[in-house]
mmCIF file of C-alpha atoms and ligand atoms in Angstrom:
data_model
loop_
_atom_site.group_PDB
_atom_site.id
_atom_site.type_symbol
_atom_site.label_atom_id
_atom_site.label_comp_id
_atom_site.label_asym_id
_atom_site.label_seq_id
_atom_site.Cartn_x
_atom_site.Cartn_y
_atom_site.Cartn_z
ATOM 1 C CA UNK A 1 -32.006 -94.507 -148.199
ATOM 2 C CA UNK A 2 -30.934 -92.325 -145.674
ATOM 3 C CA UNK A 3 -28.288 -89.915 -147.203
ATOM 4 C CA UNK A 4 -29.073 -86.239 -147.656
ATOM 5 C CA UNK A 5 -26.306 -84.702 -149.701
ATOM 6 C CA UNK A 6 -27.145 -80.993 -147.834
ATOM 7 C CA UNK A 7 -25.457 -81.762 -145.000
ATOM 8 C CA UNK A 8 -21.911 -81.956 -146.952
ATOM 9 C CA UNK A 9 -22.859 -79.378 -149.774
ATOM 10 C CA UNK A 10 -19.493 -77.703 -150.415
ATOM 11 C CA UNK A 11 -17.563 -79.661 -148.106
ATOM 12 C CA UNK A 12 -13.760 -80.832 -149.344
ATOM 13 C CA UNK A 13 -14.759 -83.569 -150.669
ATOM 14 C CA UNK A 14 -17.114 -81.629 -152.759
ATOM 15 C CA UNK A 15 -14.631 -78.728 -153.933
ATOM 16 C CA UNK A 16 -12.109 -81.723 -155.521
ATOM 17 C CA UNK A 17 -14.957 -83.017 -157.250
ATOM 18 C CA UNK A 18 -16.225 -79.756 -158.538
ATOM 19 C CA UNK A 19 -13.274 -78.543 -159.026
ATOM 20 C CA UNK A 20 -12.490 -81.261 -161.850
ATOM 21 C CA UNK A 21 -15.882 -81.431 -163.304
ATOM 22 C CA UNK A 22 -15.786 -78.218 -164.138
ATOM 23 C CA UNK A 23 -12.223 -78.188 -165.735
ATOM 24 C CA UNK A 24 -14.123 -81.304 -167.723
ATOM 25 C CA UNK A 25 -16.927 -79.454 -169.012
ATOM 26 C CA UNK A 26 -14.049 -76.251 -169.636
ATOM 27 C CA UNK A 27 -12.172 -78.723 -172.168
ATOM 28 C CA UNK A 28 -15.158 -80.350 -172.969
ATOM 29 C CA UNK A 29 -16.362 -76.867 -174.838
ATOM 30 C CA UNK A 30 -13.093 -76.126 -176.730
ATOM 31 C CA UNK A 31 -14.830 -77.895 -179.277
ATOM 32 C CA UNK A 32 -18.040 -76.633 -181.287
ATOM 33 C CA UNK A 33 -19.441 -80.230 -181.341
ATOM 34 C CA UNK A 34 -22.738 -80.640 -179.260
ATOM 35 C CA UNK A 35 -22.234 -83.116 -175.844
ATOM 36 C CA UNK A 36 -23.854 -85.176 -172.968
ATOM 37 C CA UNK A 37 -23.834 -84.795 -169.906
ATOM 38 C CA UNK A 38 -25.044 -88.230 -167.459
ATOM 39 C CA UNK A 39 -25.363 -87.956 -163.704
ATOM 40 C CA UNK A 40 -26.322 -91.080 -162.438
ATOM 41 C CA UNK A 41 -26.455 -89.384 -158.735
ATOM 42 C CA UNK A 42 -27.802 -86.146 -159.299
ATOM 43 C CA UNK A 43 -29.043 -85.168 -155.565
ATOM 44 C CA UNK A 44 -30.885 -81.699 -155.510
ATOM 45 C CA UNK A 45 -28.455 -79.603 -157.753
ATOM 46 C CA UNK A 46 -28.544 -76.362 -155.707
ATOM 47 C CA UNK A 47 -27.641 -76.116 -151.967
ATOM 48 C CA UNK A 48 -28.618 -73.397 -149.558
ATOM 49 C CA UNK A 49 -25.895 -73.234 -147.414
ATOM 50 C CA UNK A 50 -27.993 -71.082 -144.906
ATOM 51 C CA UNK A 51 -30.558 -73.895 -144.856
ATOM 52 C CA UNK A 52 -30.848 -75.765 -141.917
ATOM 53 C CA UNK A 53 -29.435 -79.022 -142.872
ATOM 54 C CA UNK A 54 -25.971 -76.659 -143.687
ATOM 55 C CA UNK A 55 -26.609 -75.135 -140.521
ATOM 56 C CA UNK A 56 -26.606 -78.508 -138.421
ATOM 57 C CA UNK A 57 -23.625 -79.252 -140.607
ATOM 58 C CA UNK A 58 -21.591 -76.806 -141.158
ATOM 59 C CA UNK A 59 -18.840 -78.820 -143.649
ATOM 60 C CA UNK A 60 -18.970 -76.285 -146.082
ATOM 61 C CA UNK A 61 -17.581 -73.652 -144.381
ATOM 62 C CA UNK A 62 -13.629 -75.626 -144.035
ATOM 63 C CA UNK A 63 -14.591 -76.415 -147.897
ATOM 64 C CA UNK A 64 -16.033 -73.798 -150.157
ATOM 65 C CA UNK A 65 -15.827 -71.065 -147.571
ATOM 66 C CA UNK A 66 -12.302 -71.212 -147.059
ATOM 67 C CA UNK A 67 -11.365 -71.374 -150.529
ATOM 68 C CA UNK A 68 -14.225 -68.488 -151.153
ATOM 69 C CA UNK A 69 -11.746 -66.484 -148.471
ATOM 70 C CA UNK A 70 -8.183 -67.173 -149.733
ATOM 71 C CA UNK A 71 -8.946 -67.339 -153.644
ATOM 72 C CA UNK A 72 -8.364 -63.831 -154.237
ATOM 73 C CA UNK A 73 -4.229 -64.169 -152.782
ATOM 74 C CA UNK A 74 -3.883 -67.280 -154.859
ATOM 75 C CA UNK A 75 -1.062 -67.613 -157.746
ATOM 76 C CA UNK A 76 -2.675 -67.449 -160.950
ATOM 77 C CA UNK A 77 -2.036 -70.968 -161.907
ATOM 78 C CA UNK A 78 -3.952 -72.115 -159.106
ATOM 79 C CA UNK A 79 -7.316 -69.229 -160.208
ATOM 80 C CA UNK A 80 -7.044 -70.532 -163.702
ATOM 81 C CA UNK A 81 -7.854 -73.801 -162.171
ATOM 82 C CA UNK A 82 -10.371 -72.588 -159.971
ATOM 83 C CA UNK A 83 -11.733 -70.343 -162.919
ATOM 84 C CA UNK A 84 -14.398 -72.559 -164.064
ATOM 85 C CA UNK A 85 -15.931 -73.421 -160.611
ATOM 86 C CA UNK A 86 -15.809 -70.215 -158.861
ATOM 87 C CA UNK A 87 -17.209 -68.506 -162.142
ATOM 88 C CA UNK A 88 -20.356 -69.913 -161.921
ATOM 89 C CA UNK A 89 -20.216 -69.495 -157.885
ATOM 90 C CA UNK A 90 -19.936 -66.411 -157.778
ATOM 91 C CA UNK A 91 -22.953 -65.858 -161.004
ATOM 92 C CA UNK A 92 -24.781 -67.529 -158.012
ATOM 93 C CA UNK A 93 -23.652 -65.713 -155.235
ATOM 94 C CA UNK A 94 -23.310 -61.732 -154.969
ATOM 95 C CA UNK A 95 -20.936 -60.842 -152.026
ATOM 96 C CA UNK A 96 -22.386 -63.403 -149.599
ATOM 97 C CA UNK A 97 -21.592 -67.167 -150.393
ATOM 98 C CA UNK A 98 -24.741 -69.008 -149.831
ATOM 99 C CA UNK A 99 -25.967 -70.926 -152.687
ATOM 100 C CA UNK A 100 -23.829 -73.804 -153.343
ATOM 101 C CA UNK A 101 -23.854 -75.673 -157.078
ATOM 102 C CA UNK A 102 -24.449 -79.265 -156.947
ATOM 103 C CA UNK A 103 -23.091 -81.292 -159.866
ATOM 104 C CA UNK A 104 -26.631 -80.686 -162.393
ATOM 105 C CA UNK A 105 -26.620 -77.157 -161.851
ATOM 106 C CA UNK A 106 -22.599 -76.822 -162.402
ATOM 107 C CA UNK A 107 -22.903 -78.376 -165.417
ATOM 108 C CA UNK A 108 -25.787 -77.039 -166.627
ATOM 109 C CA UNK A 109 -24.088 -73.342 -166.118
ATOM 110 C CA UNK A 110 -21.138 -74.173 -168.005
ATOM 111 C CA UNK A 111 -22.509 -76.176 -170.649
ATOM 112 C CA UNK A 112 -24.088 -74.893 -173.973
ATOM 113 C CA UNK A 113 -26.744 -74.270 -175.531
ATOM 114 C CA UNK A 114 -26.564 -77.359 -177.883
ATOM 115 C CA UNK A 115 -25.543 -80.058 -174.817
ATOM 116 C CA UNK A 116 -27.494 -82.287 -172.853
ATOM 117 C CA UNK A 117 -28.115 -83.242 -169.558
ATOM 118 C CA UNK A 118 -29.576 -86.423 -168.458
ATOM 119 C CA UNK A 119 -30.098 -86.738 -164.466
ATOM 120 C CA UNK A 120 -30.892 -89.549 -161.975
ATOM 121 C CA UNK A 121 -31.988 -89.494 -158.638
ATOM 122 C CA UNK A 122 -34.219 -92.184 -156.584
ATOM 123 C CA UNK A 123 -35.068 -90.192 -153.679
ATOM 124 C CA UNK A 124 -38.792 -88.660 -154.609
ATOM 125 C CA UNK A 125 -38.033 -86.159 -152.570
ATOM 126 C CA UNK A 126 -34.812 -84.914 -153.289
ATOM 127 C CA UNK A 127 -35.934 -85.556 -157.119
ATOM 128 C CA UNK A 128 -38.831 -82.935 -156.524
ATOM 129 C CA UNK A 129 -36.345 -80.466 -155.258
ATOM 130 C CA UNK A 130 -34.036 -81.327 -158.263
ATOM 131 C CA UNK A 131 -36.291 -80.417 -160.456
ATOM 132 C CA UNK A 132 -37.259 -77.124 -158.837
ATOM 133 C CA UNK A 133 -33.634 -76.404 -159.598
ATOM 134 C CA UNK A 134 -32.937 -77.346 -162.819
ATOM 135 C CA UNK A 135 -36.407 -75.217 -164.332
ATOM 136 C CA UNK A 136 -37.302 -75.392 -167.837
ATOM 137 C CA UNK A 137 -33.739 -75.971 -169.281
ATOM 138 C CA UNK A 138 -35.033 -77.509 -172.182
ATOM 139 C CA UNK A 139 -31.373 -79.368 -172.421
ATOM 140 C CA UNK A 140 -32.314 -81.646 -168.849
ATOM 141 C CA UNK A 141 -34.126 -84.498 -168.649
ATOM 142 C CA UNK A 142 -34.583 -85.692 -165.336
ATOM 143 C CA UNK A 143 -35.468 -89.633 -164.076
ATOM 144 C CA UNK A 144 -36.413 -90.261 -160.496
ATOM 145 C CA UNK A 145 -34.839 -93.713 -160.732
ATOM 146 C CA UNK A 146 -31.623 -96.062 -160.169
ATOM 147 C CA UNK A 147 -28.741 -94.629 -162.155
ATOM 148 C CA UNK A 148 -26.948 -97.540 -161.959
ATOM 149 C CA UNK A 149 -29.683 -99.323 -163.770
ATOM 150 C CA UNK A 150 -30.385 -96.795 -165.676
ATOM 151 C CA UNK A 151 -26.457 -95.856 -167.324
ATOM 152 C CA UNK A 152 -26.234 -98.528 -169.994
ATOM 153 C CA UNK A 153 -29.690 -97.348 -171.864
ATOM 154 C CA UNK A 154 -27.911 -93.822 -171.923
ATOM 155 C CA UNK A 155 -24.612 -95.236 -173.832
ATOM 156 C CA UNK A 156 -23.298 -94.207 -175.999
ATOM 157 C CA UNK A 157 -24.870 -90.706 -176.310
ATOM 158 C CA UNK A 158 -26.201 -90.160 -179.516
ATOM 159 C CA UNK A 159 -24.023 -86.622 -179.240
ATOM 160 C CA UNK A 160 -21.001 -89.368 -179.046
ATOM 161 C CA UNK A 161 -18.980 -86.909 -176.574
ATOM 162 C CA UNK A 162 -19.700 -86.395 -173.053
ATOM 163 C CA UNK A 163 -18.844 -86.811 -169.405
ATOM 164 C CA UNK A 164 -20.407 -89.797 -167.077
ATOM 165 C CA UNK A 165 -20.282 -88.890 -163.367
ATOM 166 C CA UNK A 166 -21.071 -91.610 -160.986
ATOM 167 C CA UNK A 167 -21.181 -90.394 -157.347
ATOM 168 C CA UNK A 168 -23.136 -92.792 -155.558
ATOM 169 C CA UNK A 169 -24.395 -91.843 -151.567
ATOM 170 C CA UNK A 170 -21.397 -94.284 -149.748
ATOM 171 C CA UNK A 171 -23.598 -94.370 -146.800
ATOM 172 C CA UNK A 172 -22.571 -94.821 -143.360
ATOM 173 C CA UNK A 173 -21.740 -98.450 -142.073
ATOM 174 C CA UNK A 174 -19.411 -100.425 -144.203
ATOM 175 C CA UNK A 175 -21.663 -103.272 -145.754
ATOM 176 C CA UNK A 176 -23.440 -100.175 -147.829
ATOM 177 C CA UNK A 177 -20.358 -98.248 -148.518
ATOM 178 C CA UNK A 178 -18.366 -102.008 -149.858
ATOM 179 C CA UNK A 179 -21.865 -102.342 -151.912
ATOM 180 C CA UNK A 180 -21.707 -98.749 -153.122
ATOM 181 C CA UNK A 181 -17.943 -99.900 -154.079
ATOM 182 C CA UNK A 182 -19.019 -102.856 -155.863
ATOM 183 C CA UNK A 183 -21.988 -101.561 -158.024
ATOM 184 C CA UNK A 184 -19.986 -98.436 -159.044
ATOM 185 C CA UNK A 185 -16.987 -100.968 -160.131
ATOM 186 C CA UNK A 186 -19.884 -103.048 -161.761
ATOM 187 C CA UNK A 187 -20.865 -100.029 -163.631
ATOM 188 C CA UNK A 188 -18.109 -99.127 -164.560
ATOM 189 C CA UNK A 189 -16.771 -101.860 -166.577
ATOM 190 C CA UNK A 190 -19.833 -101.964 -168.217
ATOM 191 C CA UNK A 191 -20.089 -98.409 -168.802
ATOM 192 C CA UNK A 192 -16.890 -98.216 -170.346
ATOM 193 C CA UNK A 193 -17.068 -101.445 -172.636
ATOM 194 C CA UNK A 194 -19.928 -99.918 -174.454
ATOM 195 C CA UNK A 195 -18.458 -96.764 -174.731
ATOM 196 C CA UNK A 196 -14.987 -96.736 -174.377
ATOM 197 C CA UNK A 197 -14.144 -93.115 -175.792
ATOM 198 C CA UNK A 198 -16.592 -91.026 -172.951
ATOM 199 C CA UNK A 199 -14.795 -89.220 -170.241
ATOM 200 C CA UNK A 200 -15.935 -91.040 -166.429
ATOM 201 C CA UNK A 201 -15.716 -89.197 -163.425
ATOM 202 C CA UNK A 202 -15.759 -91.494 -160.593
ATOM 203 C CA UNK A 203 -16.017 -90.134 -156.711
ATOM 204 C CA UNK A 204 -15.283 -92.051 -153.729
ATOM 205 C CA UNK A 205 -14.681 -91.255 -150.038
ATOM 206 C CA UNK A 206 -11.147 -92.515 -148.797
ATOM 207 C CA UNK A 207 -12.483 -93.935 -145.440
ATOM 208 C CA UNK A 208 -10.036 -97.023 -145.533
ATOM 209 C CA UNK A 209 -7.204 -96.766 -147.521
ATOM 210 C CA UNK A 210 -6.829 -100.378 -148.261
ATOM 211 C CA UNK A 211 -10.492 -100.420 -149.404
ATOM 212 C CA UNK A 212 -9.627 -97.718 -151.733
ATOM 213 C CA UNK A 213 -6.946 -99.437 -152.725
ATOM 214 C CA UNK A 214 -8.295 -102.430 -153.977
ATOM 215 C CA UNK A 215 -11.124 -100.272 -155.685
ATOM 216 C CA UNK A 216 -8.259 -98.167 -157.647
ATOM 217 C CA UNK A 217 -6.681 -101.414 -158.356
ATOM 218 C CA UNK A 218 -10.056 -103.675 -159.787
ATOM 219 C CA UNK A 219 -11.203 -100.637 -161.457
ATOM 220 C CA UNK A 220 -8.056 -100.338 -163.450
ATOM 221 C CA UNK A 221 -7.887 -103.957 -164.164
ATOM 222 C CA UNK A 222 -11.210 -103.927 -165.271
ATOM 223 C CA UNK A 223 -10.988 -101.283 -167.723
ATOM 224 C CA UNK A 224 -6.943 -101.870 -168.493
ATOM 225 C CA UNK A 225 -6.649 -105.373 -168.889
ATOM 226 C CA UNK A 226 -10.627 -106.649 -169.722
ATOM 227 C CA UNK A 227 -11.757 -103.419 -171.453
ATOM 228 C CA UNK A 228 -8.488 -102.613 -173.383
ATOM 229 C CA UNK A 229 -8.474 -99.007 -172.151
ATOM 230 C CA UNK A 230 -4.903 -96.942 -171.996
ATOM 231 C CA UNK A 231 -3.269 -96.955 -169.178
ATOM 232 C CA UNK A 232 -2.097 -93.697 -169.523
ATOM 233 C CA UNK A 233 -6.420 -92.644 -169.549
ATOM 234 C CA UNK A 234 -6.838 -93.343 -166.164
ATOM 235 C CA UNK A 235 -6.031 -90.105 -163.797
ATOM 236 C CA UNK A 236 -6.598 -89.996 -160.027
ATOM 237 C CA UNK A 237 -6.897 -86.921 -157.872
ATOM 238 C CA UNK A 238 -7.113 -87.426 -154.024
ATOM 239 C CA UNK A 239 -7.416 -84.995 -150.942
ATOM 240 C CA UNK A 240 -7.014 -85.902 -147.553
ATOM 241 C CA UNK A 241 -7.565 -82.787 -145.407
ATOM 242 C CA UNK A 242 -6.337 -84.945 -141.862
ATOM 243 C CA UNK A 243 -4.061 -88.469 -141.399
ATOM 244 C CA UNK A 244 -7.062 -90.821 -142.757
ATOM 245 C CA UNK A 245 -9.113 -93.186 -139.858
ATOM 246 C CA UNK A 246 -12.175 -93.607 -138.136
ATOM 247 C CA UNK A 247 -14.259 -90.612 -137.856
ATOM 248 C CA UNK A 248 -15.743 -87.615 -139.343
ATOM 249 C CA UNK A 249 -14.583 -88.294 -143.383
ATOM 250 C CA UNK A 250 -11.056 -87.712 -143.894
ATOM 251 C CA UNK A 251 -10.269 -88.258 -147.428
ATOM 252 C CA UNK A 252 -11.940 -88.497 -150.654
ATOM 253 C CA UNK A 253 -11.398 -88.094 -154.567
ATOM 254 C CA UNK A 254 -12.159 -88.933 -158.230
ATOM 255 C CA UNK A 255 -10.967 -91.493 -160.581
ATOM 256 C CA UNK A 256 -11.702 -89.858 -164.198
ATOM 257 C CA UNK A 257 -11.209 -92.201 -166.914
ATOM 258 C CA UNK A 258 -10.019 -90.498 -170.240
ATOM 259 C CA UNK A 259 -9.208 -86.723 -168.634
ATOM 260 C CA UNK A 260 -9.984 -84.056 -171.108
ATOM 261 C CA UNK A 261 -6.717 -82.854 -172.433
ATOM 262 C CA UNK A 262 -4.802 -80.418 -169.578
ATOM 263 C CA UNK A 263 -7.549 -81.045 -166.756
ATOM 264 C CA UNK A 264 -4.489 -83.474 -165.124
ATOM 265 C CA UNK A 265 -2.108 -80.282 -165.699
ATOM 266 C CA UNK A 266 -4.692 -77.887 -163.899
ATOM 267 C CA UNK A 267 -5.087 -80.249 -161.109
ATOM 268 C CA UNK A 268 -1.335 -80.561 -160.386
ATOM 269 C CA UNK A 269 -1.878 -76.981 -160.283
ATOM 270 C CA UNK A 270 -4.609 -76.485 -157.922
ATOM 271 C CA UNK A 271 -4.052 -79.343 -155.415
ATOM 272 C CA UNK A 272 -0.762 -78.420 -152.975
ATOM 273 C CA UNK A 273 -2.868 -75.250 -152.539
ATOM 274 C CA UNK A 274 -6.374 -76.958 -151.607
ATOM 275 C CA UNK A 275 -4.535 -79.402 -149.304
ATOM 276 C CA UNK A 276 -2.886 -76.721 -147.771
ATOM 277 C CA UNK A 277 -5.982 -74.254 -147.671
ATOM 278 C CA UNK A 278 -8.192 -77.465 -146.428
ATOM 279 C CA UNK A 279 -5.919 -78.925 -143.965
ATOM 280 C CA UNK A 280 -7.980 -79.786 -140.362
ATOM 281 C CA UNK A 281 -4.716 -81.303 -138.647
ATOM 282 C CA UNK A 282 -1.534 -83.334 -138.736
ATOM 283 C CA UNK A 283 -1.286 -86.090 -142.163
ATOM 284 C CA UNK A 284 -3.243 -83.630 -144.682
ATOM 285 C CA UNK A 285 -1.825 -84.638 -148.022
ATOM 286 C CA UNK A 286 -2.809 -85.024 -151.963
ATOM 287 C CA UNK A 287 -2.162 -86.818 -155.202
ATOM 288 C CA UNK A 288 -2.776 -86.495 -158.727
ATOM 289 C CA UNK A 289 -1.747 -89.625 -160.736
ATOM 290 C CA UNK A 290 -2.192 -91.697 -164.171
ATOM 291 C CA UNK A 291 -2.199 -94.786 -163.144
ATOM 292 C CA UNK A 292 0.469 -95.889 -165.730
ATOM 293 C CA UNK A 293 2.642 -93.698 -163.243
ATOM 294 C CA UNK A 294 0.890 -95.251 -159.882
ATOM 295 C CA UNK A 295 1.759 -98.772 -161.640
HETATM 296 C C1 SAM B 1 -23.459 -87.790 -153.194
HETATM 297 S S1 SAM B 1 -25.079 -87.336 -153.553
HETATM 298 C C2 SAM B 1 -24.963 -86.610 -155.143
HETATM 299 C C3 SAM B 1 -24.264 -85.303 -155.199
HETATM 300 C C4 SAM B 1 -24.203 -84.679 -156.562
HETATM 301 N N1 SAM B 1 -23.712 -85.615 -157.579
HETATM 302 C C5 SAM B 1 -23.324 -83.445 -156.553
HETATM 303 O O1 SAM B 1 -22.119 -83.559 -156.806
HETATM 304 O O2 SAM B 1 -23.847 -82.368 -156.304
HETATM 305 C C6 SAM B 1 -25.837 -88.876 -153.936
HETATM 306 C C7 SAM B 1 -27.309 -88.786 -154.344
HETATM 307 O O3 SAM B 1 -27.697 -90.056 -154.887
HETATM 308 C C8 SAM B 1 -29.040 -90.309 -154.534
HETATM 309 N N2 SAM B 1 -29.202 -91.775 -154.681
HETATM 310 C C9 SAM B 1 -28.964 -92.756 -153.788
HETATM 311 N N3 SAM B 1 -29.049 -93.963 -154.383
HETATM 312 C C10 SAM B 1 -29.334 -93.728 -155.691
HETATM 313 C C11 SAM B 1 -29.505 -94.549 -156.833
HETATM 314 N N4 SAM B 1 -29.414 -95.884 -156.739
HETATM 315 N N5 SAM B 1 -29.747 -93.971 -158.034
HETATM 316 C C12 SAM B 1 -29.845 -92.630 -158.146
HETATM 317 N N6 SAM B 1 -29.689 -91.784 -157.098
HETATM 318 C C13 SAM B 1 -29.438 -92.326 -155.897
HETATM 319 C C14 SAM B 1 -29.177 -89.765 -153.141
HETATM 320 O O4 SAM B 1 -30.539 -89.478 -152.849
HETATM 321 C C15 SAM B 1 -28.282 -88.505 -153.213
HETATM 322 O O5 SAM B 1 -29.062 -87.389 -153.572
#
């Protein structure tokens, strides 16, 4: 267990993730009634991005930074996407971007008093450090264990609304990022057949598109044709910031199953401007879809 999230806080791949969690948890608070909140990969929940692993790695800076630059010229469909991510950036940050939210501590800033947070992480370390971060928020419980193994004692909530995000490490080399692939489709099936009505944000790195492919595809047969969900419930949002190959990571995205209403709307919004904001060369590109429309 190599993988040390620093290194890519606030990276691209990051900022489409972040992005839509926190249109989620926007929609996810137009109504009163108390929800849950499930990371099964929580990793530290606040990034330093003068540390040194962000200073060895500097990702963040053609991710976060760039969008921390440009924001302020943006058309104002594109900041009322942004709105509920950069808010609690910048309630983090005064003038000088340096601390970056991970997914616990985005949450936990935009949810209420009444929700919950339950958080998994198996490295001790990084677990430690999560926990620094999170404080006494008497909303998070945190468990420094296997959140794949741990997901189906958590569903349903009792709160019976929520969001599930499952970003697993897709470490280097491709037996661990296929087995990353294959537990996360595992899970997800699972996931959804006991509790078919929770919103799922799934993240995963385009690295081969045909790999990606097949995921998109299996996923939406499990859940489609075995689990009986919509078609129509299944949205995908992809960024690729270069023509996708070998290499530094190209591409990446979410699958979120059952999209809070208007998070696909805000997305359309937001994405020709990230692409074009994020672009590192020739073949940058983007795409929101249900998969009904993908068919
Ligand atoms: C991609 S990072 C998480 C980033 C975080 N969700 C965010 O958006 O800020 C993946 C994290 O999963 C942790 N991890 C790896 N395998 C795990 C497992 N089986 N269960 C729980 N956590 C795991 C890693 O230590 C790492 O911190």
């Amino acid at each position: 267990m190599n993988y040390r999230h620093a290194f890519h806080a606030g990276n691209f791949a990051d900022v489409v993730k972040h992005v839509a969690l926190a249109l989620s948890f926007d929609r996810l608070n137009v109504k009163d009634t108390p929800y849950r909140y499930i990371d099964t990969h929580a990793g530290i929940g606040l990034y330093d991005l003068a540390g040194d692993e962000a200073e060895r790695s500097p990702e963040w800076q053609d991710g976060v930074g760039r969008v921390w630059s440009a924001e302020r010229g943006a058309p104002e469909a594109v900041r009322a996407a942004l709105a509920p991510w950069l808010n609690v950036i910048r309630r983090l940050n005064s003038g000088v971007l340096q601390h970056y939210p991970g997914s616990p501590v985005l949450a936990a800033e935009i949810m209420r008093k009444g929700d919950t947070l339950r958080l998994c992480e198996l490295h001790p370390e990084s677990a430690d450090l999560l926990r620094e971060a999170m404080g006494r928020d008497k909303r998070v419980k945190i468990e420094e264990r296997d959140g794949f193994e741990a997901l189906p004692a958590y569903l349903p909530p009792p709160e019976r609304r929520g969001l599930v995000l499952i970003d697993p490490p897709f470490e280097a080399g491709t037996s661990e990022r296929k087995r990353d692939f294959d537990w996360m489709l595992k899970a997800a099936v699972k996931a959804v057949k006991r509790w078919p009505v929770g919103t799922y944000v799934f993240w995963r790195p385009i690295k081969d598109v045909d790999a990606v492919r097949d995921f998109d595809g299996e996923l939406a047969d499990g859940l489609i044709e075995n689990g009986g969900l919509a078609a129509e419930k299944l949205l995908v949002a992809d960024l690729w910031v270069r023509k996708i190959g070998p290499g530094p990571l190209s591409g990446a995205g979410v699958v979120i199953v059952n999209p809070p209403f208007g998070v696909a709307e805000h997305l359309q919004a937001v994405m020709p401007w990230l692409c074009e904001l994020m672009s590192q060369g020739d073949g940058a590109g983007w795409r929101v879809e249900r998969v009904a429309e993908a068919g």
